Coordinates of N, CA and C in Angstrom, one line a residue:
M1 N 10.5 43.5 -53.2 CA 10.6 43.0 -54.5 C 9.3 43.3 -55.3
A2 N 9.4 43.7 -56.5 CA 8.3 44.0 -57.4 C 7.5 42.8 -57.7
D3 N 6.2 42.9 -57.8 CA 5.3 41.8 -58.1 C 5.5 41.4 -59.6
A4 N 6.0 40.2 -59.9 CA 6.3 39.9 -61.3 C 5.1 39.2 -62.0
R5 N 4.0 39.0 -61.2 CA 2.8 38.4 -61.8 C 2.1 39.3 -62.8
P6 N 1.6 38.7 -63.9 CA 0.9 39.6 -64.8 C -0.4 40.1 -64.2
P7 N -0.9 41.2 -64.7 CA -2.2 41.7 -64.2 C -3.3 40.8 -64.5
L8 N -4.4 40.8 -63.7 CA -5.5 40.0 -64.0 C -6.1 40.2 -65.3
R9 N -6.5 39.2 -66.0 CA -7.1 39.3 -67.3 C -8.5 40.0 -67.2
T10 N -8.7 41.0 -68.1 CA -10.0 41.7 -68.1 C -11.0 41.1 -69.2
Y11 N -10.6 40.1 -69.8 CA -11.4 39.5 -70.9 C -11.4 38.0 -70.7
G12 N -12.4 37.3 -71.3 CA -12.6 35.9 -71.2 C -11.8 35.1 -72.2
R13 N -12.5 34.3 -73.0 CA -11.8 33.4 -73.9 C -11.1 34.2 -75.0
I14 N -10.1 33.5 -75.6 CA -9.2 34.1 -76.6 C -9.7 33.6 -78.0
K15 N -10.3 32.4 -78.0 CA -10.8 31.9 -79.3 C -12.0 31.0 -79.1
A16 N -12.9 31.0 -80.0 CA -14.1 30.2 -79.9 C -14.2 29.2 -81.1
R17 N -15.1 29.4 -82.0 CA -15.3 28.5 -83.1 C -14.1 28.6 -84.0
P18 N -13.9 27.6 -84.9 CA -12.8 27.6 -85.9 C -13.0 28.8 -86.8
I19 N -11.9 29.5 -87.1 CA -11.9 30.7 -87.9 C -12.0 30.2 -89.4
K20 N -12.8 30.9 -90.1 CA -13.0 30.6 -91.5 C -11.7 30.8 -92.3
R21 N -11.5 30.0 -93.4 CA -10.3 29.9 -94.1 C -9.8 31.3 -94.6
R22 N -10.8 32.1 -95.2 CA -10.5 33.4 -95.7 C -10.0 34.3 -94.6
Q23 N -10.7 34.3 -93.5 CA -10.3 35.2 -92.4 C -8.9 34.7 -91.8
A24 N -8.7 33.4 -91.7 CA -7.4 32.9 -91.3 C -6.3 33.4 -92.1
A25 N -6.5 33.4 -93.4 CA -5.5 33.9 -94.3 C -5.2 35.4 -94.1
L26 N -6.2 36.2 -93.7 CA -6.0 37.6 -93.4 C -5.2 37.7 -92.1
L27 N -5.3 36.8 -91.2 CA -4.5 36.9 -90.0 C -3.0 36.7 -90.3
D28 N -2.7 36.0 -91.4 CA -1.3 35.7 -91.8 C -0.8 36.8 -92.7
T29 N -1.7 37.4 -93.5 CA -1.2 38.4 -94.5 C -1.5 39.8 -94.2
L30 N -2.7 40.2 -93.8 CA -3.0 41.6 -93.5 C -2.7 42.0 -92.1
L31 N -2.9 41.2 -91.1 CA -2.6 41.6 -89.7 C -1.2 42.1 -89.5
P32 N -0.2 41.4 -90.0 CA 1.2 41.9 -89.8 C 1.5 43.3 -90.4
K33 N 0.7 43.6 -91.4 CA 0.9 44.9 -92.1 C 0.2 46.0 -91.3
I34 N -0.8 45.8 -90.6 CA -1.5 46.8 -89.9 C -1.5 46.7 -88.4
R35 N -0.7 45.8 -87.9 CA -0.5 45.6 -86.4 C 0.3 46.8 -85.9
V36 N -0.1 47.3 -84.7 CA 0.7 48.4 -84.2 C 2.0 47.9 -83.6
P37 N 3.0 48.8 -83.5 CA 4.3 48.4 -83.1 C 4.3 47.7 -81.7
S38 N 5.2 46.9 -81.4 CA 5.3 46.2 -80.1 C 6.1 47.0 -79.1
E39 N 6.6 48.2 -79.5 CA 7.4 49.1 -78.7 C 6.6 50.4 -78.6
P40 N 7.0 51.3 -77.7 CA 6.4 52.6 -77.7 C 6.3 53.3 -79.0
F41 N 5.2 54.0 -79.3 CA 5.1 54.6 -80.7 C 4.2 55.8 -80.6
V42 N 4.3 56.6 -81.6 CA 3.5 57.8 -81.7 C 2.4 57.5 -82.8
P43 N 1.1 57.6 -82.4 CA 0.1 57.3 -83.4 C 0.2 58.0 -84.7
A44 N 0.6 59.3 -84.7 CA 0.7 60.1 -85.9 C 1.7 59.5 -86.9
E45 N 2.7 58.8 -86.4 CA 3.7 58.2 -87.3 C 3.2 57.0 -88.0
L46 N 2.0 56.4 -87.6 CA 1.4 55.3 -88.3 C 0.6 55.7 -89.5
M47 N 0.2 57.0 -89.6 CA -0.6 57.5 -90.7 C -0.3 59.0 -90.8
A48 N 0.6 59.3 -91.7 CA 1.0 60.7 -91.7 C -0.1 61.7 -92.0
A49 N -1.1 61.3 -92.8 CA -2.2 62.2 -93.2 C -3.3 62.3 -92.1
A50 N -3.2 61.6 -91.0 CA -4.3 61.6 -90.0 C -4.3 62.9 -89.3
R51 N -5.5 63.5 -89.1 CA -5.6 64.7 -88.3 C -5.7 64.4 -86.9
E52 N -6.0 63.2 -86.5 CA -6.0 62.8 -85.1 C -6.2 61.3 -85.0
A53 N -6.0 60.7 -83.8 CA -6.0 59.2 -83.6 C -7.1 58.9 -82.6
W54 N -7.9 57.8 -82.9 CA -8.9 57.3 -82.0 C -8.6 55.9 -81.6
L55 N -9.0 55.5 -80.4 CA -8.8 54.1 -80.0 C -10.1 53.5 -79.6
E56 N -10.3 52.2 -80.0 CA -11.5 51.4 -79.5 C -10.9 50.2 -78.8
I57 N -11.3 50.1 -77.5 CA -10.8 49.0 -76.7 C -11.9 47.9 -76.7
G58 N -11.5 46.7 -77.1 CA -12.5 45.6 -77.2 C -13.4 45.8 -78.3
F59 N -13.0 45.7 -79.6 CA -13.8 46.1 -80.7 C -14.7 44.9 -81.1
G60 N -14.7 43.8 -80.4 CA -15.5 42.7 -80.8 C -15.3 42.2 -82.2
G61 N -16.4 42.2 -83.0 CA -16.3 41.8 -84.4 C -15.8 42.9 -85.4
G62 N -15.5 44.1 -84.8 CA -14.9 45.1 -85.6 C -16.0 46.0 -86.4
E63 N -17.2 45.8 -86.2 CA -18.3 46.5 -86.9 C -18.2 48.0 -86.6
H64 N -18.2 48.3 -85.4 CA -18.1 49.8 -85.0 C -16.8 50.4 -85.4
L65 N -15.7 49.7 -85.2 CA -14.4 50.2 -85.6 C -14.4 50.5 -87.1
A66 N -14.8 49.5 -87.9 CA -14.8 49.7 -89.4 C -15.7 50.8 -89.8
A67 N -16.9 50.9 -89.2 CA -17.8 52.0 -89.6 C -17.3 53.4 -89.3
Q68 N -16.6 53.5 -88.1 CA -16.0 54.8 -87.8 C -14.9 55.1 -88.7
A69 N -14.1 54.1 -89.1 CA -13.0 54.4 -90.0 C -13.5 54.8 -91.4
A70 N -14.6 54.2 -91.8 CA -15.2 54.5 -93.1 C -15.8 55.9 -93.1
H71 N -16.4 56.3 -92.0 CA -17.0 57.6 -91.9 C -16.0 58.7 -91.7
H72 N -14.8 58.4 -91.2 CA -13.7 59.4 -90.9 C -12.4 58.9 -91.5
P73 N -12.3 59.0 -92.8 CA -11.0 58.5 -93.5 C -9.8 59.3 -93.1
D74 N -10.0 60.5 -92.6 CA -8.8 61.3 -92.2 C -8.4 61.1 -90.7
V75 N -9.0 60.1 -90.1 CA -8.7 59.8 -88.7 C -8.1 58.4 -88.6
L76 N -7.0 58.2 -87.8 CA -6.4 56.9 -87.6 C -7.2 56.2 -86.5
L77 N -7.8 55.0 -86.8 CA -8.5 54.2 -85.9 C -7.6 53.1 -85.4
I78 N -7.4 53.1 -84.1 CA -6.6 52.0 -83.5 C -7.6 51.1 -82.7
G79 N -7.5 49.8 -83.0 CA -8.4 48.9 -82.3 C -7.6 47.9 -81.5
A80 N -8.1 47.6 -80.2 CA -7.4 46.6 -79.4 C -8.5 45.5 -79.1
E81 N -8.1 44.3 -79.3 CA -9.0 43.1 -79.1 C -8.2 41.8 -78.9
P82 N -8.3 41.1 -77.8 CA -7.6 39.9 -77.6 C -8.2 38.7 -78.2
F83 N -9.6 38.8 -78.5 CA -10.3 37.6 -79.0 C -10.0 37.4 -80.5
R84 N -9.4 36.2 -80.7 CA -8.9 35.9 -82.1 C -9.9 35.9 -83.1
N85 N -11.1 35.4 -82.8 CA -12.2 35.4 -83.8 C -12.6 36.9 -84.2
G86 N -12.6 37.7 -83.1 CA -13.0 39.1 -83.4 C -11.9 39.8 -84.2
V87 N -10.7 39.6 -84.0 CA -9.6 40.2 -84.8 C -9.8 39.7 -86.3
A88 N -10.0 38.4 -86.5 CA -10.2 37.9 -87.8 C -11.4 38.6 -88.5
S89 N -12.5 38.8 -87.8 CA -13.7 39.5 -88.3 C -13.4 40.9 -88.7
A90 N -12.6 41.6 -87.8 CA -12.3 43.0 -88.1 C -11.4 43.1 -89.4
L91 N -10.5 42.1 -89.5 CA -9.6 42.1 -90.7 C -10.5 42.0 -92.0
R92 N -11.5 41.2 -91.9 CA -12.4 41.0 -93.1 C -13.0 42.4 -93.4
H93 N -13.5 43.1 -92.4 CA -14.1 44.4 -92.7 C -13.1 45.4 -93.3
V94 N -11.9 45.4 -92.7 CA -10.8 46.2 -93.3 C -10.5 45.9 -94.7
H95 N -10.4 44.6 -95.0 CA -10.1 44.2 -96.3 C -11.2 44.5 -97.3
E96 N -12.4 44.1 -97.0 CA -13.5 44.3 -97.9 C -13.8 45.8 -98.2
Q97 N -13.6 46.7 -97.2 CA -13.9 48.1 -97.4 C -12.6 48.9 -97.7
A98 N -11.5 48.2 -97.9 CA -10.2 48.8 -98.2 C -9.9 50.0 -97.3
L99 N -10.0 49.8 -96.0 CA -9.8 50.8 -95.0 C -8.3 50.9 -94.7
G100 N -7.7 52.0 -95.2 CA -6.3 52.3 -95.0 C -6.0 53.0 -93.7
N101 N -7.0 53.3 -92.9 CA -6.8 54.1 -91.7 C -7.0 53.3 -90.4
V102 N -6.9 52.0 -90.5 CA -7.1 51.1 -89.3 C -5.8 50.4 -88.9
R103 N -5.5 50.4 -87.6 CA -4.3 49.6 -87.1 C -4.8 48.8 -85.9
L104 N -4.3 47.6 -85.8 CA -4.9 46.7 -84.7 C -3.8 46.3 -83.8
H105 N -4.3 46.0 -82.5 CA -3.5 45.4 -81.5 C -4.2 44.1 -81.1
D106 N -3.7 43.0 -81.4 CA -4.4 41.7 -81.0 C -3.9 41.2 -79.7
G107 N -4.3 41.9 -78.6 CA -3.9 41.6 -77.3 C -4.5 42.5 -76.2
D108 N -4.0 42.5 -75.0 CA -4.5 43.3 -73.9 C -4.4 44.8 -74.2
A109 N -5.5 45.5 -74.1 CA -5.5 46.9 -74.3 C -4.6 47.7 -73.4
R110 N -4.5 47.1 -72.2 CA -3.6 47.8 -71.2 C -2.2 47.8 -71.6
E111 N -1.7 46.8 -72.3 CA -0.4 46.8 -72.8 C -0.2 47.9 -73.9
L112 N -1.2 48.1 -74.7 CA -1.2 49.1 -75.7 C -1.2 50.5 -75.1
L113 N -2.0 50.7 -74.1 CA -2.0 52.0 -73.4 C -0.7 52.4 -72.9
G114 N 0.0 51.4 -72.4 CA 1.3 51.7 -71.8 C 2.4 52.1 -72.8
R115 N 2.1 51.8 -74.1 CA 3.1 52.2 -75.2 C 2.7 53.5 -75.8
L116 N 1.6 54.1 -75.5 CA 1.2 55.3 -76.1 C 1.7 56.5 -75.3
P117 N 2.1 57.6 -76.0 CA 2.6 58.8 -75.3 C 1.5 59.6 -74.7
D118 N 1.8 60.5 -73.8 CA 0.8 61.4 -73.2 C 0.0 62.1 -74.3
A119 N -1.3 62.3 -74.0 CA -2.1 63.2 -74.9 C -2.0 62.9 -76.3
S120 N -2.0 61.6 -76.7 CA -1.8 61.2 -78.1 C -3.1 60.8 -78.8
L121 N -4.2 60.7 -78.0 CA -5.5 60.3 -78.6 C -6.6 61.4 -78.4
A122 N -7.4 61.5 -79.5 CA -8.5 62.4 -79.4 C -9.8 61.8 -78.9
R123 N -10.0 60.5 -79.1 CA -11.2 59.8 -78.7 C -10.8 58.4 -78.2
V124 N -11.6 57.9 -77.3 CA -11.5 56.5 -76.8 C -12.9 55.9 -76.7
F125 N -13.1 54.7 -77.3 CA -14.4 54.0 -77.2 C -14.2 52.7 -76.4
I126 N -15.0 52.5 -75.4 CA -15.0 51.3 -74.6 C -16.5 50.8 -74.6
L127 N -16.9 50.0 -75.6 CA -18.2 49.6 -75.8 C -18.5 48.2 -75.4
F128 N -19.4 48.0 -74.4 CA -19.8 46.7 -73.9 C -18.6 45.8 -73.6
P129 N -17.8 46.2 -72.7 CA -16.7 45.3 -72.3 C -17.2 44.2 -71.5
D130 N -16.4 43.1 -71.4 CA -16.7 42.0 -70.6 C -17.2 42.4 -69.2
P131 N -18.5 42.1 -68.8 CA -19.0 42.6 -67.6 C -18.6 41.9 -66.3
W132 N -18.0 40.7 -66.4 CA -17.7 39.9 -65.3 C -18.7 40.1 -64.2
P133 N -20.0 39.6 -64.4 CA -21.1 39.9 -63.5 C -21.0 39.3 -62.1
K134 N -20.3 38.3 -61.9 CA -20.2 37.7 -60.6 C -19.3 38.6 -59.7
T135 N -19.8 38.8 -58.4 CA -19.1 39.8 -57.6 C -17.6 39.4 -57.4
R136 N -17.3 38.2 -57.3 CA -15.9 37.8 -57.0 C -15.0 38.1 -58.2
H137 N -15.7 38.3 -59.4 CA -14.9 38.6 -60.6 C -14.8 40.1 -60.9
H138 N -15.4 41.0 -60.1 CA -15.5 42.4 -60.4 C -14.1 43.0 -60.5
K139 N -13.1 42.4 -59.8 CA -11.7 42.9 -59.9 C -11.1 42.7 -61.3
R140 N -11.8 41.9 -62.1 CA -11.3 41.6 -63.5 C -11.8 42.6 -64.5
R141 N -12.7 43.5 -64.1 CA -13.3 44.4 -65.0 C -12.2 45.4 -65.5
L142 N -12.4 45.8 -66.7 CA -11.4 46.8 -67.3 C -11.4 48.1 -66.6
I143 N -12.5 48.6 -66.2 CA -12.6 49.9 -65.6 C -12.3 49.9 -64.2
Q144 N -11.0 50.1 -63.9 CA -10.5 50.2 -62.5 C -9.8 51.6 -62.4
A145 N -9.5 52.0 -61.2 CA -8.8 53.3 -61.0 C -7.6 53.5 -61.8
D146 N -6.7 52.4 -61.9 CA -5.5 52.6 -62.6 C -5.7 52.7 -64.1
T147 N -6.7 52.0 -64.6 CA -7.0 52.1 -66.1 C -7.5 53.4 -66.4
V148 N -8.4 54.0 -65.6 CA -8.9 55.3 -65.8 C -7.8 56.3 -65.8
A149 N -6.8 56.2 -64.9 CA -5.7 57.1 -64.9 C -4.9 57.0 -66.2
E150 N -4.7 55.8 -66.8 CA -4.0 55.6 -68.0 C -4.8 56.3 -69.2
L151 N -6.1 56.1 -69.2 CA -6.9 56.7 -70.2 C -6.8 58.2 -70.2
V152 N -6.9 58.8 -69.0 CA -6.7 60.2 -68.9 C -5.4 60.7 -69.4
R153 N -4.3 59.9 -69.1 CA -3.0 60.2 -69.5 C -2.9 60.3 -71.1
V154 N -3.4 59.3 -71.8 CA -3.3 59.3 -73.2 C -4.3 60.2 -74.0
L155 N -5.3 60.6 -73.3 CA -6.3 61.5 -74.0 C -5.7 63.0 -74.0
A156 N -5.8 63.6 -75.1 CA -5.5 65.0 -75.2 C -6.5 65.9 -74.5
P157 N -6.2 67.0 -74.1 CA -7.2 68.0 -73.5 C -8.3 68.2 -74.5
G158 N -9.5 68.1 -74.1 CA -10.6 68.2 -75.0 C -11.0 66.9 -75.7
G159 N -10.2 65.8 -75.4 CA -10.5 64.5 -76.0 C -11.7 63.9 -75.3
R160 N -12.3 63.0 -76.0 CA -13.6 62.4 -75.6 C -13.4 60.9 -75.3
L161 N -14.1 60.5 -74.3 CA -14.2 59.0 -73.9 C -15.6 58.6 -73.8
R162 N -15.9 57.5 -74.4 CA -17.3 56.9 -74.4 C -17.2 55.5 -73.8
F163 N -18.0 55.2 -72.8 CA -18.2 53.9 -72.2 C -19.6 53.5 -72.4
A164 N -19.9 52.3 -72.8 CA -21.2 51.8 -72.9 C -21.3 50.4 -72.3
S165 N -22.4 50.1 -71.7 CA -22.6 48.7 -71.1 C -24.1 48.5 -70.9
D166 N -24.5 47.2 -70.9 CA -25.9 46.8 -70.7 C -26.0 46.0 -69.4
W167 N -25.0 46.3 -68.5 CA -25.0 45.7 -67.2 C -25.1 46.8 -66.1
A168 N -26.2 46.9 -65.4 CA -26.4 48.0 -64.5 C -25.4 48.2 -63.5
D169 N -24.9 47.2 -62.9 CA -23.9 47.3 -61.8 C -22.6 47.8 -62.4
Y170 N -22.2 47.3 -63.6 CA -21.0 47.8 -64.2 C -21.1 49.3 -64.5
V171 N -22.2 49.7 -65.0 CA -22.4 51.1 -65.3 C -22.2 52.0 -64.1
D172 N -22.9 51.5 -63.0 CA -22.8 52.3 -61.7 C -21.3 52.4 -61.2
R173 N -20.6 51.2 -61.2 CA -19.3 51.2 -60.7 C -18.3 52.0 -61.7
A174 N -18.5 51.9 -63.0 CA -17.7 52.6 -63.9 C -17.9 54.1 -63.7
L175 N -19.1 54.5 -63.6 CA -19.4 55.9 -63.5 C -18.8 56.5 -62.2
E176 N -18.8 55.7 -61.1 CA -18.1 56.1 -59.9 C -16.6 56.4 -60.2
R177 N -16.0 55.5 -60.9 CA -14.5 55.6 -61.1 C -14.2 56.7 -62.1
F178 N -15.1 56.9 -63.1 CA -14.8 58.0 -64.0 C -15.0 59.4 -63.3
L179 N -16.1 59.5 -62.5 CA -16.4 60.8 -61.8 C -15.3 61.1 -60.7
A180 N -14.7 60.0 -60.2 CA -13.6 60.2 -59.2 C -12.4 60.9 -59.7
C181 N -12.3 60.9 -61.1 CA -11.2 61.5 -61.7 C -11.6 63.0 -62.1
A182 N -10.9 63.9 -61.5 CA -11.3 65.3 -61.8 C -11.1 65.8 -63.2
A183 N -10.2 65.1 -63.9 CA -9.9 65.4 -65.3 C -10.9 65.0 -66.3
L184 N -11.9 64.2 -65.9 CA -13.0 63.8 -66.8 C -14.3 64.5 -66.4
L185 N -14.9 65.1 -67.4 CA -16.1 65.8 -67.2 C -17.2 65.1 -67.9
W186 N -18.2 64.7 -67.2 CA -19.4 63.9 -67.7 C -20.2 64.9 -68.5
T187 N -20.6 64.6 -69.7 CA -21.3 65.5 -70.6 C -22.8 65.5 -70.4
A188 N -23.4 64.5 -69.7 CA -24.8 64.3 -69.6 C -25.5 65.5 -68.9
A189 N -26.6 66.0 -69.4 CA -27.4 67.0 -68.8 C -28.8 66.5 -68.4
R190 N -29.2 65.4 -69.0 CA -30.5 64.9 -68.7 C -30.5 63.4 -69.0
A191 N -31.5 62.6 -68.5 CA -31.4 61.2 -68.6 C -31.3 60.6 -70.0
D192 N -31.9 61.3 -71.0 CA -31.9 60.8 -72.3 C -30.4 60.8 -72.9
D193 N -29.6 61.6 -72.2 CA -28.2 61.7 -72.7 C -27.4 60.4 -72.5
W194 N -27.9 59.6 -71.5 CA -27.3 58.3 -71.3 C -28.2 57.1 -71.7
R195 N -29.5 57.4 -71.8 CA -30.4 56.3 -72.2 C -30.5 56.1 -73.7
R196 N -30.2 57.1 -74.5 CA -30.3 57.0 -76.0 C -28.9 57.0 -76.6
P197 N -28.7 56.1 -77.6 CA -27.4 56.1 -78.2 C -27.0 57.4 -78.8
P198 N -25.8 57.8 -78.7 CA -25.3 59.1 -79.3 C -25.5 59.1 -80.8
A199 N -25.6 60.2 -81.4 CA -25.9 60.4 -82.8 C -24.9 59.6 -83.7
D200 N -23.6 59.6 -83.2 CA -22.6 58.9 -84.0 C -22.3 57.5 -83.6
H201 N -23.2 56.9 -82.8 CA -23.0 55.5 -82.4 C -23.4 54.6 -83.5
V202 N -22.6 53.5 -83.6 CA -22.9 52.4 -84.6 C -23.3 51.2 -83.8
T203 N -24.5 50.8 -84.0 CA -25.0 49.6 -83.3 C -24.4 48.3 -83.9
T204 N -24.0 47.4 -83.0 CA -23.4 46.2 -83.5 C -24.3 45.0 -83.2
R205 N -23.9 43.9 -83.8 CA -24.7 42.6 -83.6 C -24.7 42.2 -82.1
Y206 N -23.6 42.4 -81.4 CA -23.5 42.1 -80.0 C -24.5 42.9 -79.2
E207 N -24.6 44.2 -79.5 CA -25.5 45.1 -78.7 C -26.9 44.7 -78.9
Q208 N -27.2 44.3 -80.2 CA -28.6 43.9 -80.5 C -29.1 42.6 -79.8
K209 N -28.1 41.8 -79.3 CA -28.5 40.6 -78.6 C -29.1 40.8 -77.2
R210 N -28.8 42.0 -76.7 CA -29.3 42.4 -75.3 C -29.0 41.3 -74.3
L211 N -27.7 41.0 -74.1 CA -27.3 39.9 -73.2 C -27.2 40.4 -71.8
G212 N -27.3 41.7 -71.5 CA -27.1 42.2 -70.2 C -28.4 42.2 -69.4
D213 N -28.4 42.9 -68.3 CA -29.6 43.0 -67.4 C -30.3 44.3 -67.4
C214 N -29.9 45.2 -68.4 CA -30.6 46.5 -68.5 C -30.4 47.0 -70.0
A215 N -31.2 48.0 -70.3 CA -31.0 48.6 -71.6 C -29.6 49.3 -71.7
P216 N -29.0 49.3 -72.9 CA -27.7 49.9 -73.0 C -27.6 51.4 -72.5
V217 N -26.6 51.6 -71.8 CA -26.3 52.9 -71.2 C -25.0 53.5 -71.8
F218 N -25.0 54.8 -72.2 CA -23.9 55.4 -72.8 C -23.4 56.6 -72.0
L219 N -22.2 56.5 -71.6 CA -21.6 57.5 -70.7 C -20.5 58.2 -71.6
D220 N -20.6 59.5 -71.8 CA -19.6 60.3 -72.6 C -18.9 61.3 -71.6
F221 N -17.6 61.4 -71.8 CA -16.8 62.3 -71.0 C -15.9 63.1 -71.9
I222 N -15.5 64.3 -71.4 CA -14.5 65.1 -72.0 C -13.3 65.3 -71.1
R223 N -12.1 65.2 -71.7 CA -10.9 65.3 -70.9 C -10.6 66.8 -70.7
A224 N -10.6 67.2 -69.4 CA -10.4 68.7 -69.1 C -9.0 69.1 -69.5

């Protein structure tokens, strides 16, 4: 008999402080308009003029997502985030900047990946995911072999994946899992390639807090 239990959560809390009234209103009015479909879908159908689609998994407050959308108005930016306060914050950015190229999934990113067709994304960002630092919780980390396989499936050939973390052990384990996949090619040629933020990186308030145990590390890969 198949295991009917849901997969382990890869994220912590769903909601923290009370959401401001203005952002709460956007949850009711704007989110339904830009929420991705709850059934399998083709990203290109969500924005006919988009030259390609990018995905950010765990967008936090939406700063990076909104900045990338503003810099690339011809790209569809899909964001996945289960944290209610983060979704509300991202909606504020979308509303204030009038970003018509953002679509959101307010839930588990793995559910979203399962609804995407093969080779449908040109870029994926996974920036500072929940590190689950305690050893007994490492099984809850997002980057596991099955998730890497799904990421490879939805990335088009030549597509790019970026992972960043400020937890040394998570960086090491994630790198092991990415390198174990022959379809992902690590682009680093020297130490500065992972020690320095990439030229197109957008620093967020979370990153500036330096809550991890090491300086931020950036791992970029290309889908073979």
